[in-house]
PDB file of C-alpha atoms in Angstrom:
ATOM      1  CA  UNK R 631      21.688 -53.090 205.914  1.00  0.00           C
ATOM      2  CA  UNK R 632      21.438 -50.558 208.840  1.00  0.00           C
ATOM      3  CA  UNK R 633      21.451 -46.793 207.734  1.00  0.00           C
ATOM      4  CA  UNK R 634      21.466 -43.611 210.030  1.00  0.00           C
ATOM      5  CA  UNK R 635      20.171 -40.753 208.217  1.00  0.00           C
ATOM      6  CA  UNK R 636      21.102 -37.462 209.386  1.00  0.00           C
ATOM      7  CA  UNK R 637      18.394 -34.527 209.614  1.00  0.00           C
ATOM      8  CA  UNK R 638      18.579 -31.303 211.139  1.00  0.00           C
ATOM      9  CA  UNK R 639      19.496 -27.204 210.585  1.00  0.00           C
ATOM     10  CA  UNK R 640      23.327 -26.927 209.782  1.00  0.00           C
ATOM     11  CA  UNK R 641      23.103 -22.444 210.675  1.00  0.00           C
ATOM     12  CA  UNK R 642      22.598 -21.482 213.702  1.00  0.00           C
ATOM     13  CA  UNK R 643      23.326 -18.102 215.988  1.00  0.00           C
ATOM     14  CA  UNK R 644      25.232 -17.770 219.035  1.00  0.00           C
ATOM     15  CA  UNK R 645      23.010 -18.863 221.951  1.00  0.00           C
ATOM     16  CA  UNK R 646      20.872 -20.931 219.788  1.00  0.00           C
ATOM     17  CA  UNK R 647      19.827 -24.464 220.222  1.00  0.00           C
ATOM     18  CA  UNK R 648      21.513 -27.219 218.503  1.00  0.00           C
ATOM     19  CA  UNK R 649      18.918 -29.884 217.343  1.00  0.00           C
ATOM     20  CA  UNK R 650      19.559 -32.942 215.219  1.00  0.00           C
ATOM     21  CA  UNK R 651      17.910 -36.147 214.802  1.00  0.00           C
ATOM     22  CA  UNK R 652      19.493 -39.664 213.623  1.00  0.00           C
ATOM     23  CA  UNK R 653      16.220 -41.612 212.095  1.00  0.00           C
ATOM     24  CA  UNK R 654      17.503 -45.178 211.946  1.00  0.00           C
ATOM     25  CA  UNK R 655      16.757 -48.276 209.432  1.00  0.00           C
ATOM     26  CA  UNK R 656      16.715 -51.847 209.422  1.00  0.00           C
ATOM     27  CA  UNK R 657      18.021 -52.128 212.485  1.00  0.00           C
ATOM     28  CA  UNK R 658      17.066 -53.025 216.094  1.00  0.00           C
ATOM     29  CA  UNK R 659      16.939 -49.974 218.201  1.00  0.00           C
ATOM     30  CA  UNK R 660      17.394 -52.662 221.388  1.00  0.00           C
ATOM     31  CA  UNK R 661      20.392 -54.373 219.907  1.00  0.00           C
ATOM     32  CA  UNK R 662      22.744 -50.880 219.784  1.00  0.00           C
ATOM     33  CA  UNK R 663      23.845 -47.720 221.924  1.00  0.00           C
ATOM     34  CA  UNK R 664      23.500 -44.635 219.837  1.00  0.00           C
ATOM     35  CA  UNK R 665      26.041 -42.035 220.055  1.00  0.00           C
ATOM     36  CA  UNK R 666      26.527 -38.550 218.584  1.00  0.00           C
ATOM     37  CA  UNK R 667      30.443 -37.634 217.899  1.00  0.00           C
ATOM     38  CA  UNK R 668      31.798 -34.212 216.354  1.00  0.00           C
ATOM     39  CA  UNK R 669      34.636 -32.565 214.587  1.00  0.00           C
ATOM     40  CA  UNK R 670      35.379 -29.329 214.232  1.00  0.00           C
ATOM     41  CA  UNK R 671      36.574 -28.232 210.506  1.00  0.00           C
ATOM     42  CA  UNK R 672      40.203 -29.349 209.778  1.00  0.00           C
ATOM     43  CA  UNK R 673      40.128 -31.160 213.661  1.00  0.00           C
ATOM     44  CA  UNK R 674      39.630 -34.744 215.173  1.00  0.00           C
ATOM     45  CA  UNK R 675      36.691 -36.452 216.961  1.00  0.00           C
ATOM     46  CA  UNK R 676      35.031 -35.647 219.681  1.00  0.00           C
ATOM     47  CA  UNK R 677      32.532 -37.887 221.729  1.00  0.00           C
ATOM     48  CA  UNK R 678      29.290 -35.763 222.699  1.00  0.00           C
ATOM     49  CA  UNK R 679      27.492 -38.686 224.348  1.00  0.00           C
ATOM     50  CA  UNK R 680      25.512 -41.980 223.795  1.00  0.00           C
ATOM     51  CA  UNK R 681      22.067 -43.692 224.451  1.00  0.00           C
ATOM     52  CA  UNK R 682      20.446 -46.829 224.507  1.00  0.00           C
ATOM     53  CA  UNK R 683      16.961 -47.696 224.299  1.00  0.00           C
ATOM     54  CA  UNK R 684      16.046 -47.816 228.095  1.00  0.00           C
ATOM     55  CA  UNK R 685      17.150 -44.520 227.934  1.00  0.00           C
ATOM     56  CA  UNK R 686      20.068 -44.522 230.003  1.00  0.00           C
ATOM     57  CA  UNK R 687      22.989 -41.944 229.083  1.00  0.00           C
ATOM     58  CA  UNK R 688      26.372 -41.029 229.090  1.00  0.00           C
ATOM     59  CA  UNK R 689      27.881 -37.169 228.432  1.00  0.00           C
ATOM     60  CA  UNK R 690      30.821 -36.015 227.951  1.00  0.00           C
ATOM     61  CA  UNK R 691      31.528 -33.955 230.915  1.00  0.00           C
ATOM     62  CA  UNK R 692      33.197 -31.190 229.063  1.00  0.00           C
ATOM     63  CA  UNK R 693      29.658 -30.977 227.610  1.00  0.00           C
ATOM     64  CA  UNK R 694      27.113 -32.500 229.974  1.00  0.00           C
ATOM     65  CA  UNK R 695      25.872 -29.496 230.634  1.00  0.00           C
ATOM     66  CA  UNK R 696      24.328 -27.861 227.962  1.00  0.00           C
ATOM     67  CA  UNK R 697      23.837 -31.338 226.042  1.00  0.00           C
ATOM     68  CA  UNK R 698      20.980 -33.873 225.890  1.00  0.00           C
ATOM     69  CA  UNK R 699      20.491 -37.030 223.788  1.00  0.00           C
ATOM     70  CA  UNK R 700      16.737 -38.265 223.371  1.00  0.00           C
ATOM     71  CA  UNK R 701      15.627 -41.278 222.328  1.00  0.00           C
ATOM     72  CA  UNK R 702      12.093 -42.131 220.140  1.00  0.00           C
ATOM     73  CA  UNK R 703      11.759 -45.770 220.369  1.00  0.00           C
ATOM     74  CA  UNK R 704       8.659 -45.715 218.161  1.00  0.00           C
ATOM     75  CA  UNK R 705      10.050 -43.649 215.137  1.00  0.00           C
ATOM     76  CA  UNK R 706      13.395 -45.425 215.311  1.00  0.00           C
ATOM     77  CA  UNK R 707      15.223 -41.884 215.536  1.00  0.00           C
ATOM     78  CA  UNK R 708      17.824 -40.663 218.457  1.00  0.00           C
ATOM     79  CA  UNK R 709      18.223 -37.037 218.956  1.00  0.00           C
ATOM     80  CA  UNK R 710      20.497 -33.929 219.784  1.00  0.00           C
ATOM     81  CA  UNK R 711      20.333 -30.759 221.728  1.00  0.00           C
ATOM     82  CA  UNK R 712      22.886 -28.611 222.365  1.00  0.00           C
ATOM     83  CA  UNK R 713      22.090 -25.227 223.498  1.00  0.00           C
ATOM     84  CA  UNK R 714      23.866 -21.925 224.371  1.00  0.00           C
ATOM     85  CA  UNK R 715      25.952 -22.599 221.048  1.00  0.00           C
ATOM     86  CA  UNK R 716      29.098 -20.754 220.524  1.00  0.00           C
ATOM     87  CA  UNK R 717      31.240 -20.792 217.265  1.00  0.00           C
ATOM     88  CA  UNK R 718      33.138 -23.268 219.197  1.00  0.00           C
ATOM     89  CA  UNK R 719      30.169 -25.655 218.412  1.00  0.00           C
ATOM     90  CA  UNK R 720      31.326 -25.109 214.881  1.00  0.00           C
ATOM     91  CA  UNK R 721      31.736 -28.542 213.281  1.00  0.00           C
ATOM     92  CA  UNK R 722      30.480 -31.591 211.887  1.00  0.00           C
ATOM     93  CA  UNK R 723      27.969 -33.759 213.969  1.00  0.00           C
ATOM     94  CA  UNK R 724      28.165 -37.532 213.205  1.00  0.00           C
ATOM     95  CA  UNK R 725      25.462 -40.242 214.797  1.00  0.00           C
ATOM     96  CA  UNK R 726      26.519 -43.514 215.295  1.00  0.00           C
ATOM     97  CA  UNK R 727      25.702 -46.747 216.639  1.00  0.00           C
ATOM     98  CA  UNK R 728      27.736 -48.535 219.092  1.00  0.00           C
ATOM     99  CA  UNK R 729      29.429 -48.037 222.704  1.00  0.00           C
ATOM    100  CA  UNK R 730      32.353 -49.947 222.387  1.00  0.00           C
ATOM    101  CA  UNK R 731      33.183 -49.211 219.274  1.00  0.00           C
ATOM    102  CA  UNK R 732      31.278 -47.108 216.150  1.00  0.00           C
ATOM    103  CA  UNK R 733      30.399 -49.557 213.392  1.00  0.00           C
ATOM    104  CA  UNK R 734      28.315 -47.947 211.963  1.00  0.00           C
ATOM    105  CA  UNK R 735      27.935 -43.965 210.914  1.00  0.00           C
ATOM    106  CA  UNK R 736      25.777 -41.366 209.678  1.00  0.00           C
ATOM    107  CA  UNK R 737      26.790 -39.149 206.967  1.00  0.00           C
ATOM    108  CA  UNK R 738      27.269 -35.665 209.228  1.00  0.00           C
ATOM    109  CA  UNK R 739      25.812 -32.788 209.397  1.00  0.00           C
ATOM    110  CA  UNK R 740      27.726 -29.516 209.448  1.00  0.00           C
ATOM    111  CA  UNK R 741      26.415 -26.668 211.990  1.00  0.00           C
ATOM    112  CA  UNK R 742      28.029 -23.564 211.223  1.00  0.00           C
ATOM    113  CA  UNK R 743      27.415 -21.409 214.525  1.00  0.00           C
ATOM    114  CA  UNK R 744      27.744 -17.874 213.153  1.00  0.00           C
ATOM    115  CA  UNK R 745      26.237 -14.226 213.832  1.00  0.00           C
TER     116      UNK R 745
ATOM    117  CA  UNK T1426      39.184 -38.737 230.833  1.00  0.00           C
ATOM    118  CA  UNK T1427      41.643 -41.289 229.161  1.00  0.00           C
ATOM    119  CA  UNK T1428      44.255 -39.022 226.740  1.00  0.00           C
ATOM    120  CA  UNK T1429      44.890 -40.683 223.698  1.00  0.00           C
ATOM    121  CA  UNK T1430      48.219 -39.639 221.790  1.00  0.00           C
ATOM    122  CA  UNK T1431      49.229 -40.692 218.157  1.00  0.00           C
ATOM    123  CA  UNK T1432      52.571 -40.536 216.464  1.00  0.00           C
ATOM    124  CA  UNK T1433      53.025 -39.171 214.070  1.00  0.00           C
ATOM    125  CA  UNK T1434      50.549 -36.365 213.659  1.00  0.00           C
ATOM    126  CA  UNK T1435      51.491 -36.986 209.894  1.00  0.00           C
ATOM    127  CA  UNK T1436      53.437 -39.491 207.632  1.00  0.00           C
ATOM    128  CA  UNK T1437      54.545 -39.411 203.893  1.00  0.00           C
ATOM    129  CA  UNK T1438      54.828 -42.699 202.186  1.00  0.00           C
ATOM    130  CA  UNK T1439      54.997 -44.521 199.076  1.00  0.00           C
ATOM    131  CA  UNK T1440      52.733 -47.480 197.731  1.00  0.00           C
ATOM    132  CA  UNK T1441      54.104 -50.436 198.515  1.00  0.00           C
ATOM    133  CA  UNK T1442      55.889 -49.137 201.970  1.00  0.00           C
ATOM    134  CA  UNK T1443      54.887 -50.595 205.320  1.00  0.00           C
ATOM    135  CA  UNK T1444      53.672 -47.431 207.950  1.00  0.00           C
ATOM    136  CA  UNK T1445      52.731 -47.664 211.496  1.00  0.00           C
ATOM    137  CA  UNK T1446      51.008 -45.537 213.773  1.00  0.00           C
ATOM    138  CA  UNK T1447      51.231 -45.741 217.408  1.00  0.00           C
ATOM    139  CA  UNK T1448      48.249 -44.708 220.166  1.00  0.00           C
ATOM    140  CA  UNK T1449      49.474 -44.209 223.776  1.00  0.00           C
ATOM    141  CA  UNK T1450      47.032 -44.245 226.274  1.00  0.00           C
ATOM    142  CA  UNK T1451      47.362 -42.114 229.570  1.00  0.00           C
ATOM    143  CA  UNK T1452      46.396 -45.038 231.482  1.00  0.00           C
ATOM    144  CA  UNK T1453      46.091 -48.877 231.298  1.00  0.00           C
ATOM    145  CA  UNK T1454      42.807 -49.277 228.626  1.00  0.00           C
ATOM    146  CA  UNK T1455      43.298 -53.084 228.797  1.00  0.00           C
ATOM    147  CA  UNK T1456      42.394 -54.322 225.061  1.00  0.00           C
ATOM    148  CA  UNK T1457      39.640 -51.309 224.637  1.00  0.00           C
ATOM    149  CA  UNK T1458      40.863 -49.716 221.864  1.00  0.00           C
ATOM    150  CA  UNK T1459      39.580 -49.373 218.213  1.00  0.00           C
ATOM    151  CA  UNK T1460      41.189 -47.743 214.862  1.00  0.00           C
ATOM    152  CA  UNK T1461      39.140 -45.701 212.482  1.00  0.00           C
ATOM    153  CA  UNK T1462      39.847 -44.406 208.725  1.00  0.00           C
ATOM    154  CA  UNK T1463      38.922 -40.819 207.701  1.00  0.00           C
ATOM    155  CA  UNK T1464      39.057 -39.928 204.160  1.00  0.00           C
ATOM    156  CA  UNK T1465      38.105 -36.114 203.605  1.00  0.00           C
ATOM    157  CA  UNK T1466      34.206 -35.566 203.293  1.00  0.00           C
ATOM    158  CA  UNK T1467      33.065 -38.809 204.906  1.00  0.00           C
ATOM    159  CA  UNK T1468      32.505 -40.575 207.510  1.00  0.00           C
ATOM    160  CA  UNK T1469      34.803 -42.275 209.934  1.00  0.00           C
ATOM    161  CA  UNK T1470      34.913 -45.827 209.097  1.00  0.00           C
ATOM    162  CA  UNK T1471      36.127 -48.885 211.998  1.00  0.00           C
ATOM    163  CA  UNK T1472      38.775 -50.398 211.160  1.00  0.00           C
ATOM    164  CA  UNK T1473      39.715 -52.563 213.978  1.00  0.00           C
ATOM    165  CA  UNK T1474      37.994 -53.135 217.402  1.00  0.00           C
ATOM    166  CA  UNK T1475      39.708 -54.573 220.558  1.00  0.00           C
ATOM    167  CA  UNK T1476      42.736 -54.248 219.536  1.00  0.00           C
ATOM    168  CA  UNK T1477      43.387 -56.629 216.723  1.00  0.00           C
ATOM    169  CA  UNK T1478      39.619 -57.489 215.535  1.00  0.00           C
ATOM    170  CA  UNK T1479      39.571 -56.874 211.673  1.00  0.00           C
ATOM    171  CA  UNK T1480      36.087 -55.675 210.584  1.00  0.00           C
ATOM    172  CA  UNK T1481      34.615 -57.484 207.854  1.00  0.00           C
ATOM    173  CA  UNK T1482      36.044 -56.208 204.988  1.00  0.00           C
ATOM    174  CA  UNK T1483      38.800 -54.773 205.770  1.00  0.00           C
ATOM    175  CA  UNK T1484      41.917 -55.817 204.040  1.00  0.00           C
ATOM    176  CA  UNK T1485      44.470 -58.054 205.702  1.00  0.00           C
ATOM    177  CA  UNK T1486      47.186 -55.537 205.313  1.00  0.00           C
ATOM    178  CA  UNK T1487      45.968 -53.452 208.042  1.00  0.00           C
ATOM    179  CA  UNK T1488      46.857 -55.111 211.542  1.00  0.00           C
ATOM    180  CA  UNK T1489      46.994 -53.785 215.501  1.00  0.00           C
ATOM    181  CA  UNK T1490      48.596 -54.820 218.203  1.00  0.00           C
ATOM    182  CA  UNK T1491      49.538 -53.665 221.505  1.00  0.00           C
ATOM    183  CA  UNK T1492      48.169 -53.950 224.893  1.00  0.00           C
ATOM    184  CA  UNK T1493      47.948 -51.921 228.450  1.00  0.00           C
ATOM    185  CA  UNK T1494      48.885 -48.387 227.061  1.00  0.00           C
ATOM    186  CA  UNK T1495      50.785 -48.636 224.425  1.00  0.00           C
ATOM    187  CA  UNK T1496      49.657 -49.799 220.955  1.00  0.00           C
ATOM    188  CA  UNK T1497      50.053 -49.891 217.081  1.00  0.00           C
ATOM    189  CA  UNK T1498      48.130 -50.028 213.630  1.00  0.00           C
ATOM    190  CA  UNK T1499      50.688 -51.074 211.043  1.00  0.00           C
ATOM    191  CA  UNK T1500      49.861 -51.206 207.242  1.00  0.00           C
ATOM    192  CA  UNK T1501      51.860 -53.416 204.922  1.00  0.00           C
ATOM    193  CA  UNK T1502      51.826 -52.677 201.402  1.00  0.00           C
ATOM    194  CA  UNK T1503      50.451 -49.541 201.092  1.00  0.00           C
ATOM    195  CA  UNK T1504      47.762 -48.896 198.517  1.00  0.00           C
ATOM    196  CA  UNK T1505      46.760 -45.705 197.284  1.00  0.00           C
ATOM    197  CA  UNK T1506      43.239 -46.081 198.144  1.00  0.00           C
ATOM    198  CA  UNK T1507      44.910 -46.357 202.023  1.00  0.00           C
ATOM    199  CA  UNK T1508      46.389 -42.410 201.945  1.00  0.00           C
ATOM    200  CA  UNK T1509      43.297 -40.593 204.807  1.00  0.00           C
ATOM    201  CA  UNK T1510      43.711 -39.732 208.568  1.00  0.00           C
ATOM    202  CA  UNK T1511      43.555 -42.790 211.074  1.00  0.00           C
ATOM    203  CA  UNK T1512      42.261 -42.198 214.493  1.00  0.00           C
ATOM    204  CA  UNK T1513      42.401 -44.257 217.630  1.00  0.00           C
ATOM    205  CA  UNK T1514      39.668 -44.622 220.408  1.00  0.00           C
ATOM    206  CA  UNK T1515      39.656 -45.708 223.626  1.00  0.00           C
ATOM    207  CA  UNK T1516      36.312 -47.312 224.756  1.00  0.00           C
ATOM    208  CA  UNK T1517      37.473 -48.504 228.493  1.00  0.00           C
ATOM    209  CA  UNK T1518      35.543 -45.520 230.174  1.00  0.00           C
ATOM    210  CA  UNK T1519      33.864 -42.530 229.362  1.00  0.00           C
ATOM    211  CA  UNK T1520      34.297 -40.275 228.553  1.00  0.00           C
ATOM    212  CA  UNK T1521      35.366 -42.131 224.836  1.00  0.00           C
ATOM    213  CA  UNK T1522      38.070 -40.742 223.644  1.00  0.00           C
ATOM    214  CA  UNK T1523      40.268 -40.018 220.012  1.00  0.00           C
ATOM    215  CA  UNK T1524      43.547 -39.892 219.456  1.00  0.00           C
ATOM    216  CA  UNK T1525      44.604 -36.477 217.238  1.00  0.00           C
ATOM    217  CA  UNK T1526      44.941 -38.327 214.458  1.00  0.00           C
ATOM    218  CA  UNK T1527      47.568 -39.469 212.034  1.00  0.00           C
ATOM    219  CA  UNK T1528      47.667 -38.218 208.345  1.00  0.00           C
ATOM    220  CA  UNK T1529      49.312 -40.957 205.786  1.00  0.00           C
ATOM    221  CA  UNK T1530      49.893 -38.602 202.885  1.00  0.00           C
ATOM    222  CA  UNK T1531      51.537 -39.655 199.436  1.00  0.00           C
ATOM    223  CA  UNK T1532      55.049 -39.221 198.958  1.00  0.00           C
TER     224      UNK T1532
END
């Protein structure tokens, strides 16, 4: 069964980098995209952006430019950066595998952007 | 970007009663559209892909339909384990995007 496994700081301060990583098992890293969605407390989802394993992405533009999404073929894991954070960046950051649509899902990580 | 809109935002019902949400897209999305189910502390989990696709799984009472821009998850027979927030998704460009939300609370 395939299983995303969310690791990464949940604190940061303003300006700060954002970095999380989605390590990925039993699963074919050629056979998926690999997305990273968010939601700030008490809101809905937001897509950040998405992956695949020739490296090609996709941003949302309303973040493209302070985001980017890595990919480590070899360890199986996907990655995160957002920098310049803002307690707007407050929320919970899923990974999640698909393009289409998100079948599967990490558990989330919440980043609390605070001073 | 594609703007998804739900109605209703929220929705009390009883077990038993049949509830349906509706998703309008802001432009044609063809049969890209998928419904998720939130319960608080986890995960989103898909529902339904392309419109009507039941995921493995997932109980028969839950059904979508709809095409072009308008569409609809209905749930017949509502079981308590079914009360959580259900989101729509477009997937016919990107940027992807969610639909607010609708909250099916307990009556």
């Amino acid at each position: 069964q395939v299983h995303l496994e969310q690791l990464g700081a949940g604190l940061l301060k303003p300006s700060e980098t954002l970095s999380l990583t989605c390590a990925v098992s039993n699963a074919s890293f050629s056979d998926h995209y690999w997305s990273w969605i968010r939601q700030p407390p008490g809101k809905g989802l937001e897509w950040i952006g998405e992956i695949n394993h020739r490296r090609t992405t996709y941003y949302n533009p309303s973040l493209k430019s302070r985001v980017t999404i890595s990919i480590d073929t070899s360890r199986s894991q996907f990655s995160l950066e957002l920098n310049s954070v803002t307690a707007a960046d407050t929320a919970v950051y899923y990974c999640a595998a698909g393009t289409i649509y998100f079948d599967l899902w990490g558990r989330g990580t919440l980043v609390i952007v605070s001073s | 970007d594609i703007q998804m809109t739900q109605s209703p935002s929220s929705l009390s019902a009883s077990v038993g009663d049949r509830v349906i949400i509706t998703c309008r897209a802001s432009q044609s999305i063809s049969a890209y559209l998928n419904w998720y189910q939130q319960k608080p502390g986890q995960a989103p989990k898909l529902l339904i892909n392309a419109v009507s696709s039941l995921q493995s799984g997932v109980p028969s009472r839950f059904r979508g339909g709809g095409s072009v821009t308008d569409f609809t998850l209905t749930i017949s027979n509502l079981q308590p384990e079914d009360f959580a927030t259900y989101y729509c998704q477009q997937s016919y460009s990107f940027p992807r995007t969610f639909g607010q939300g609708t909250k099916v609370e307990i009556k």
